[in-house]
Amino acid sequence: MSLMGILDRVADVPTFDKAIEPARKAVQAALPQGFKDLLHGTWLGHPVHPVVVQVPVGSWLSAGLLDAIPPMRPAATLLIGTGVAASVPAALTGAADWSEQGAGVRRLGALHALTNTVALGLYVGSLAARRQGRGGLGRALSYAGLGVATASAAIGGHMSYAQSSGASHAATAARALSTDWLDLGPLDDLPEGRPALRTGRGGGVAVPLVAVRRGGRVDAFVGACSHLSGPLYEGTVEDVRGHTCLVCPWHGSAFDLEDGSPRRGPAANPQEKLETRMEAGRVMARLPGRER
Ligand code: FES
């Protein structure tokens, strides 16, 4: 079985859910909403975790190279310390994202966190050994840490690439849409100030859309939430931090009706918005930038 197949099997094993679920709830309770949004990357329009993990990973990998050159070993120690310090924001951003994921991602995420903790412990031990003048032990511990951190990075990569953790599910759905204007039906059929389900098409595939009418104006989006494909057409329209937003019924992400920007997480990616126009009393929509 391939490494990826093994990770998929691990994601299916519920054995440790009894320990994982309380940990998830503890993370959610410990982090205030505003701080969580900071960690998710809601303000950035992109997940923060893959950005900040570059520091510990890059520092520790570079330290491994410099440790192989005796005159460079003091610099390696500095890089190891940098990686240890940078692992704190990396862990916080990862924990915030992990606490809002589905069961399979949470299981692999728990393994990812465990292996990262082991790697961190090895690097802290390496720093202690180096301070005591036991350079050989320090290097052995840091190389062991690098091996564990590499394995952990593979798990994190699987969470992103195979399990779509952190990916925009709305962008994926949008790719299936036709390039033509889509007929969303008569304006008068849309309820006022509430999301309504409409269907777009692309290559014979039905793509759920959501439309919100406010008077003569209609804002239309891909119907699958960018976070985890929640049904935005079953959501609500609310004022969130001074912006009129479409709120997802699954985890409460709020997207600005103006442009789809996330105003409250856990979503970090924006919601794909369609441009609209009226044609003989009917609402027409399409993704912007596409040819007529
Ligand atoms: S699916 Fe999670 S907030 Fe929409």
XYZ file of C-alpha atoms and ligand atoms in Angstrom:
296
model
C 0.000 0.000 0.000
C 1.262 3.485 -0.817
C 1.998 6.077 1.865
C -1.057 8.005 0.741
C -3.176 4.873 1.018
C -1.962 4.359 4.590
C -2.871 7.946 5.489
C -6.323 7.478 3.965
C -6.784 4.383 6.134
C -5.720 6.329 9.238
C -8.258 9.040 8.395
C -10.986 6.382 8.467
C -10.119 4.998 11.914
C -12.416 6.390 14.647
C -10.474 4.777 17.533
C -9.141 8.034 18.930
C -12.193 10.204 18.302
C -13.047 10.117 22.011
C -9.801 11.947 22.711
C -9.852 14.131 19.603
C -13.345 15.559 20.074
C -12.738 17.046 23.555
C -9.469 18.506 22.270
C -11.308 20.103 19.370
C -13.922 21.598 21.665
C -11.202 22.858 24.008
C -9.458 24.642 21.113
C -12.733 26.205 19.985
C -13.552 27.366 23.517
C -10.076 28.715 24.229
C -9.823 30.949 21.163
C -12.072 34.040 20.937
C -13.749 34.501 17.533
C -11.685 37.541 16.546
C -8.410 35.769 17.381
C -9.583 32.650 15.541
C -10.304 34.729 12.438
C -6.799 36.166 12.695
C -5.376 32.644 12.841
C -7.579 31.302 10.033
C -6.549 34.113 7.673
C -10.067 35.509 7.218
C -8.509 39.002 7.093
C -6.033 37.863 4.412
C -8.425 35.967 2.138
C -6.069 32.971 2.352
C -5.234 30.418 5.054
C -2.353 31.638 7.248
C -1.113 28.233 8.412
C 0.688 27.216 5.189
C 2.431 30.604 5.212
C 3.730 30.585 8.790
C 4.886 26.954 8.750
C 7.541 27.976 6.255
C 9.579 29.478 9.095
C 10.104 26.401 11.297
C 10.371 24.048 8.323
C 12.834 26.295 6.492
C 14.850 27.045 9.629
C 15.179 23.419 10.644
C 16.033 22.228 7.142
C 18.683 24.945 6.807
C 20.055 24.046 10.235
C 20.445 20.463 9.074
C 22.579 21.636 6.153
C 24.715 24.000 8.254
C 25.297 21.349 10.918
C 27.163 19.369 8.279
C 29.744 22.183 8.060
C 31.583 22.484 11.417
C 32.313 26.262 11.297
C 28.618 26.904 10.576
C 27.265 25.048 13.603
C 26.634 28.164 15.728
C 24.417 29.434 12.905
C 22.636 26.083 12.864
C 21.890 26.461 16.578
C 20.450 29.933 15.934
C 18.218 28.550 13.188
C 17.002 25.732 15.424
C 16.017 28.288 18.061
C 14.243 30.337 15.398
C 12.306 27.270 14.306
C 11.333 26.436 17.888
C 10.008 29.980 18.441
C 8.180 29.989 15.099
C 6.490 26.698 15.880
C 4.178 28.545 18.306
C 2.263 30.581 15.657
C 2.428 27.572 13.345
C 0.736 25.423 15.984
C -1.868 28.067 16.826
C -2.917 28.611 13.206
C -3.003 24.874 12.609
C -5.086 24.225 15.725
C -7.620 26.905 14.779
C -8.062 25.450 11.271
C -8.102 21.866 12.536
C -10.894 22.564 15.017
C -13.277 23.453 12.159
C -12.586 20.515 9.852
C -14.415 17.268 9.167
C -13.747 14.011 11.032
C -11.215 12.536 8.583
C -9.097 15.694 8.510
C -9.287 15.966 12.287
C -7.919 12.434 12.687
C -4.952 13.057 10.413
C -4.578 16.517 11.932
C -4.241 14.961 15.380
C -1.447 12.745 14.031
C 0.122 15.799 12.373
C 0.048 17.675 15.696
C 1.461 14.696 17.590
C 4.395 14.244 15.219
C 5.068 17.977 15.228
C 5.139 17.924 19.020
C 7.662 15.070 18.957
C 9.798 17.012 16.454
C 9.602 20.119 18.617
C 10.637 18.119 21.692
C 13.642 16.730 19.828
C 14.710 20.224 18.764
C 14.295 21.613 22.274
C 16.399 18.697 23.513
C 18.959 19.501 20.822
C 19.192 23.103 22.007
C 19.661 21.940 25.610
C 22.405 19.513 24.594
C 24.196 22.189 22.588
C 24.079 24.583 25.559
C 25.744 21.901 27.655
C 28.505 21.512 25.084
C 27.256 18.111 23.930
C 27.317 18.974 20.250
C 27.220 15.410 18.955
C 24.062 14.635 20.909
C 22.587 17.987 19.862
C 23.115 17.227 16.194
C 21.734 13.699 16.547
C 18.588 15.056 18.190
C 18.090 17.771 15.586
C 18.526 15.335 12.685
C 15.988 13.048 14.352
C 13.707 16.081 14.709
C 14.145 16.867 11.025
C 13.122 13.326 10.106
C 9.989 13.475 12.254
C 9.118 16.989 11.025
C 9.456 15.782 7.420
C 7.062 12.909 8.082
C 4.684 15.364 9.717
C 4.912 17.671 6.696
C 3.901 14.745 4.471
C 0.811 14.253 6.638
C 0.011 17.966 6.419
C 0.451 17.830 2.648
C -1.984 14.937 2.447
C -4.502 16.933 4.462
C -4.213 19.793 1.963
C -3.906 17.976 -1.341
C -5.911 14.789 -0.800
C -8.423 15.961 1.791
C -8.738 19.541 0.447
C -8.178 21.054 3.880
C -7.694 24.794 3.362
C -8.687 24.637 -0.304
C -11.512 26.803 -1.618
C -14.404 24.463 -2.233
C -16.272 27.307 -3.929
C -13.489 27.725 -6.498
C -13.638 24.008 -7.242
C -17.397 24.188 -7.807
C -17.016 27.332 -9.951
C -14.728 25.522 -12.368
C -17.655 23.350 -13.431
C -19.778 26.338 -14.448
C -20.583 27.176 -18.041
C -18.930 30.223 -19.580
C -22.323 31.474 -20.775
C -24.772 33.734 -19.006
C -26.983 31.625 -16.779
C -30.688 32.274 -16.420
C -31.589 32.392 -12.721
C -35.279 33.002 -13.413
C -37.595 35.977 -12.864
C -36.504 38.644 -10.368
C -39.988 38.533 -8.846
C -39.527 34.867 -7.904
C -36.635 35.688 -5.563
C -37.523 36.290 -1.902
C -36.471 39.619 -0.422
C -33.362 39.543 1.775
C -33.085 35.771 1.975
C -30.806 33.355 0.120
C -32.456 31.296 -2.597
C -31.174 28.212 -4.375
C -30.671 28.472 -8.105
C -28.909 26.042 -10.424
C -26.161 26.751 -12.905
C -24.886 24.349 -15.517
C -21.567 23.415 -16.979
C -20.768 20.433 -19.159
C -24.075 18.845 -18.217
C -23.313 19.119 -14.502
C -25.689 20.963 -12.178
C -23.895 23.537 -10.010
C -25.819 24.934 -7.004
C -25.866 28.721 -6.880
C -27.244 31.087 -4.279
C -28.974 34.378 -5.042
C -29.894 37.137 -2.602
C -32.332 39.827 -3.682
C -32.383 43.235 -2.045
C -34.964 45.328 -3.870
C -33.940 45.465 -7.522
C -30.431 44.220 -6.778
C -29.363 40.575 -6.860
C -26.076 39.193 -5.521
C -25.291 35.697 -6.811
C -22.619 33.292 -5.629
C -21.543 29.707 -6.042
C -23.787 27.829 -3.615
C -21.092 25.652 -2.002
C -19.323 27.451 0.844
C -15.613 28.032 0.243
C -14.839 26.488 3.656
C -16.257 22.978 3.379
C -19.003 23.174 0.729
C -21.810 24.032 3.155
C -25.137 24.941 1.456
C -25.114 28.741 1.478
C -28.630 28.775 0.006
C -29.787 27.425 3.386
C -27.956 30.172 5.247
C -29.024 33.611 6.404
C -28.360 37.235 5.556
C -26.917 39.081 8.557
C -24.979 42.170 9.470
C -21.503 41.011 10.494
C -18.997 43.623 11.661
C -20.772 46.327 9.697
C -21.093 44.340 6.463
C -24.214 42.723 5.041
C -23.181 39.105 4.750
C -24.366 35.720 3.604
C -23.809 33.387 6.560
C -23.124 29.674 6.125
C -25.393 27.362 8.146
C -22.616 24.853 8.877
C -19.854 26.733 10.691
C -21.011 30.353 10.556
C -18.594 31.772 7.993
C -19.854 35.145 6.774
C -19.259 36.400 3.222
C -19.733 40.029 2.238
C -22.569 40.343 -0.250
C -20.587 43.080 -2.013
C -17.689 40.941 -3.164
C -17.700 37.590 -1.352
C -14.878 38.535 1.035
C -14.912 36.526 4.244
C -15.846 38.763 7.189
C -15.961 35.971 9.755
C -14.288 32.566 9.718
C -13.569 29.767 9.718
C -13.518 30.448 5.970
C -10.325 32.139 4.861
C -11.011 31.961 1.133
C -13.556 34.319 -0.458
C -16.821 33.060 -1.906
C -16.955 32.975 -5.704
C -19.307 35.745 -6.814
C -21.108 35.913 -10.150
C -21.856 39.125 -11.996
C -25.523 39.698 -12.704
C -27.675 41.633 -15.128
C -31.404 41.906 -15.778
C -32.919 40.767 -19.048
C -36.667 41.230 -19.560
C -37.299 40.881 -15.836
C -35.106 37.793 -15.489
C -31.863 37.550 -13.560
C -28.849 36.521 -15.614
C -25.521 35.609 -13.991
C -22.049 34.409 -14.900
C -18.611 34.286 -13.394
C -16.758 37.537 -14.110
C -13.942 37.583 -16.591
C -15.416 34.895 -18.768
C -16.064 35.426 -22.480
C -19.589 35.986 -23.732
S -18.908 24.908 5.337
Fe -17.903 25.629 7.084
S -18.522 27.668 7.234
Fe -19.470 26.963 5.440
